[in-house]
PDB file of C-alpha atoms in Angstrom:
ATOM      1  CA  MET A 710      13.489 -11.073  -1.415  1.00  0.00           C
ATOM      2  CA  ALA A 711      11.699  -9.128  -4.129  1.00  0.00           C
ATOM      3  CA  ALA A 712       8.617  -8.114  -2.320  1.00  0.00           C
ATOM      4  CA  LYS A 713      10.787  -6.488   0.472  1.00  0.00           C
ATOM      5  CA  ASP A 714      13.090  -4.922  -1.851  1.00  0.00           C
ATOM      6  CA  LEU A 715      10.003  -3.448  -3.709  1.00  0.00           C
ATOM      7  CA  VAL A 716       8.743  -1.864  -0.514  1.00  0.00           C
ATOM      8  CA  GLU A 717      11.786  -0.537   0.716  1.00  0.00           C
ATOM      9  CA  SER A 718      13.061   1.269  -2.406  1.00  0.00           C
ATOM     10  CA  ALA A 719       9.646   2.908  -3.153  1.00  0.00           C
ATOM     11  CA  VAL A 720       9.422   4.018   0.414  1.00  0.00           C
ATOM     12  CA  ALA A 721      12.944   5.283  -0.056  1.00  0.00           C
ATOM     13  CA  GLN A 722      12.447   6.980  -3.411  1.00  0.00           C
ATOM     14  CA  ASN A 723       8.970   8.636  -3.142  1.00  0.00           C
ATOM     15  CA  LYS A 724       7.275  11.213  -0.919  1.00  0.00           C
ATOM     16  CA  ILE A 725       3.926   9.033  -0.850  1.00  0.00           C
ATOM     17  CA  VAL A 726       3.798   5.238  -1.109  1.00  0.00           C
ATOM     18  CA  VAL A 727      -0.048   3.915  -1.391  1.00  0.00           C
ATOM     19  CA  PHE A 728      -0.026  -0.022  -1.116  1.00  0.00           C
ATOM     20  CA  SER A 729      -3.583  -0.936  -2.532  1.00  0.00           C
ATOM     21  CA  LYS A 730      -6.085  -3.086  -4.067  1.00  0.00           C
ATOM     22  CA  SER A 731      -8.023  -1.828  -7.405  1.00  0.00           C
ATOM     23  CA  TYR A 732     -11.149  -2.708  -5.786  1.00  0.00           C
ATOM     24  CA  CYS A 733     -11.321  -1.560  -2.326  1.00  0.00           C
ATOM     25  CA  PRO A 734     -13.280   1.378  -1.581  1.00  0.00           C
ATOM     26  CA  TYR A 735     -10.934   2.387   1.561  1.00  0.00           C
ATOM     27  CA  CYS A 736      -8.086   2.782  -1.013  1.00  0.00           C
ATOM     28  CA  LYS A 737     -10.227   4.514  -3.443  1.00  0.00           C
ATOM     29  CA  ARG A 738     -11.104   7.122  -1.066  1.00  0.00           C
ATOM     30  CA  ALA A 739      -7.104   7.435   0.236  1.00  0.00           C
ATOM     31  CA  LYS A 740      -5.945   7.660  -3.616  1.00  0.00           C
ATOM     32  CA  ALA A 741      -8.323  10.331  -4.116  1.00  0.00           C
ATOM     33  CA  LEU A 742      -7.740  12.572  -0.930  1.00  0.00           C
ATOM     34  CA  LEU A 743      -3.736  12.218  -1.513  1.00  0.00           C
ATOM     35  CA  SER A 744      -3.866  12.987  -5.282  1.00  0.00           C
ATOM     36  CA  SER A 745      -6.524  16.077  -4.874  1.00  0.00           C
ATOM     37  CA  LYS A 746      -4.163  17.566  -2.570  1.00  0.00           C
ATOM     38  CA  PHE A 747      -0.901  16.460  -3.607  1.00  0.00           C
ATOM     39  CA  SER A 748      -1.245  16.165  -7.209  1.00  0.00           C
ATOM     40  CA  GLY A 749       2.614  16.944  -7.977  1.00  0.00           C
ATOM     41  CA  VAL A 750       4.114  15.286  -5.102  1.00  0.00           C
ATOM     42  CA  PRO A 751       6.393  12.574  -5.957  1.00  0.00           C
ATOM     43  CA  SER A 752       4.147   9.144  -5.142  1.00  0.00           C
ATOM     44  CA  ALA A 753       3.855   5.548  -6.216  1.00  0.00           C
ATOM     45  CA  VAL A 754       0.937   3.455  -5.933  1.00  0.00           C
ATOM     46  CA  PHE A 755       0.962  -0.432  -5.934  1.00  0.00           C
ATOM     47  CA  GLU A 756      -2.011  -2.179  -6.872  1.00  0.00           C
ATOM     48  CA  LEU A 757      -0.946  -5.507  -4.660  1.00  0.00           C
ATOM     49  CA  ASP A 758      -4.356  -7.380  -6.435  1.00  0.00           C
ATOM     50  CA  GLU A 759      -2.454  -6.411 -10.280  1.00  0.00           C
ATOM     51  CA  ILE A 760       0.979  -7.420  -9.426  1.00  0.00           C
ATOM     52  CA  GLU A 761       2.297 -10.764  -9.396  1.00  0.00           C
ATOM     53  CA  GLU A 762       4.583 -10.656  -5.945  1.00  0.00           C
ATOM     54  CA  GLY A 763       1.372  -8.701  -4.383  1.00  0.00           C
ATOM     55  CA  GLY A 764       0.660 -11.584  -1.987  1.00  0.00           C
ATOM     56  CA  ASP A 765       4.691 -11.252  -1.011  1.00  0.00           C
ATOM     57  CA  VAL A 766       4.279  -7.858  -0.680  1.00  0.00           C
ATOM     58  CA  GLN A 767       1.304  -7.596   1.662  1.00  0.00           C
ATOM     59  CA  SER A 768       3.228 -10.419   3.848  1.00  0.00           C
ATOM     60  CA  TYR A 769       6.186  -8.275   4.123  1.00  0.00           C
ATOM     61  CA  LEU A 770       3.918  -5.275   4.892  1.00  0.00           C
ATOM     62  CA  LEU A 771       2.615  -7.206   7.929  1.00  0.00           C
ATOM     63  CA  GLU A 772       6.157  -8.034   9.033  1.00  0.00           C
ATOM     64  CA  LYS A 773       7.197  -4.484   8.576  1.00  0.00           C
ATOM     65  CA  THR A 774       4.085  -2.579   9.834  1.00  0.00           C
ATOM     66  CA  GLY A 775       1.884  -4.976  12.145  1.00  0.00           C
ATOM     67  CA  GLN A 776      -0.909  -4.037   9.223  1.00  0.00           C
ATOM     68  CA  ARG A 777      -1.911  -6.455   6.532  1.00  0.00           C
ATOM     69  CA  THR A 778      -4.798  -4.352   5.410  1.00  0.00           C
ATOM     70  CA  VAL A 779      -4.797  -2.298   2.562  1.00  0.00           C
ATOM     71  CA  PRO A 780      -4.593   0.805   2.070  1.00  0.00           C
ATOM     72  CA  ASN A 781      -0.933   0.725   3.781  1.00  0.00           C
ATOM     73  CA  ILE A 782       0.193   4.366   3.563  1.00  0.00           C
ATOM     74  CA  PHE A 783       3.746   5.563   3.941  1.00  0.00           C
ATOM     75  CA  ILE A 784       4.391   9.432   3.780  1.00  0.00           C
ATOM     76  CA  ASN A 785       8.263  10.633   3.786  1.00  0.00           C
ATOM     77  CA  GLN A 786       9.117   6.836   4.994  1.00  0.00           C
ATOM     78  CA  GLN A 787       7.138   6.847   7.958  1.00  0.00           C
ATOM     79  CA  HIS A 788       4.272   4.276   8.026  1.00  0.00           C
ATOM     80  CA  ILE A 789       1.060   6.126   8.840  1.00  0.00           C
ATOM     81  CA  GLY A 790      -1.794   3.292   8.470  1.00  0.00           C
ATOM     82  CA  GLY A 791      -4.390   3.130   6.481  1.00  0.00           C
ATOM     83  CA  SER A 792      -7.448   5.010   5.104  1.00  0.00           C
ATOM     84  CA  ASP A 793      -9.056   6.135   8.438  1.00  0.00           C
ATOM     85  CA  ASP A 794      -5.413   7.318   9.640  1.00  0.00           C
ATOM     86  CA  LEU A 795      -5.170   9.522   6.648  1.00  0.00           C
ATOM     87  CA  ALA A 796      -8.381  10.894   7.022  1.00  0.00           C
ATOM     88  CA  ALA A 797      -7.599  11.740  10.535  1.00  0.00           C
ATOM     89  CA  LEU A 798      -4.526  13.538   9.726  1.00  0.00           C
ATOM     90  CA  ASP A 799      -6.024  15.383   7.196  1.00  0.00           C
ATOM     91  CA  ALA A 800      -8.899  16.493   9.449  1.00  0.00           C
ATOM     92  CA  GLN A 801      -6.402  17.358  12.081  1.00  0.00           C
ATOM     93  CA  GLY A 802      -4.675  19.631   9.722  1.00  0.00           C
ATOM     94  CA  LYS A 803      -1.592  17.496  10.066  1.00  0.00           C
ATOM     95  CA  LEU A 804      -1.324  15.976   6.368  1.00  0.00           C
ATOM     96  CA  ALA A 805       0.125  19.069   4.609  1.00  0.00           C
ATOM     97  CA  SER A 806       2.994  19.399   7.064  1.00  0.00           C
ATOM     98  CA  LEU A 807       3.725  15.764   7.142  1.00  0.00           C
ATOM     99  CA  VAL A 808       3.808  15.586   3.200  1.00  0.00           C
ATOM    100  CA  GLY A 809       6.037  18.873   3.240  1.00  0.00           C
ATOM    101  CA  ALA A 810       3.710  20.381   0.681  1.00  0.00           C
TER     102      ALA A 810
END
């Protein structure tokens, strides 16, 4: 299954992985926060509306995480949730230690 392989290899090879959609305002907010604070950290962003297997990836993410919505964010192989979850971690001062930056 190509979608499973894409997700698992991306999560294994990058400190930060964001599964996103290019038009989504929540995705834009999450990507802006991550790029402003952790620009030097190995990251990957997958725009599911711009890749052929985007629907399959989103279905696999639902199976893996229980979350179908985007952004779907992983930090150090740990699923942290979406944009609000990311913002909450940042507000609590826990995001930098989670990233390891």
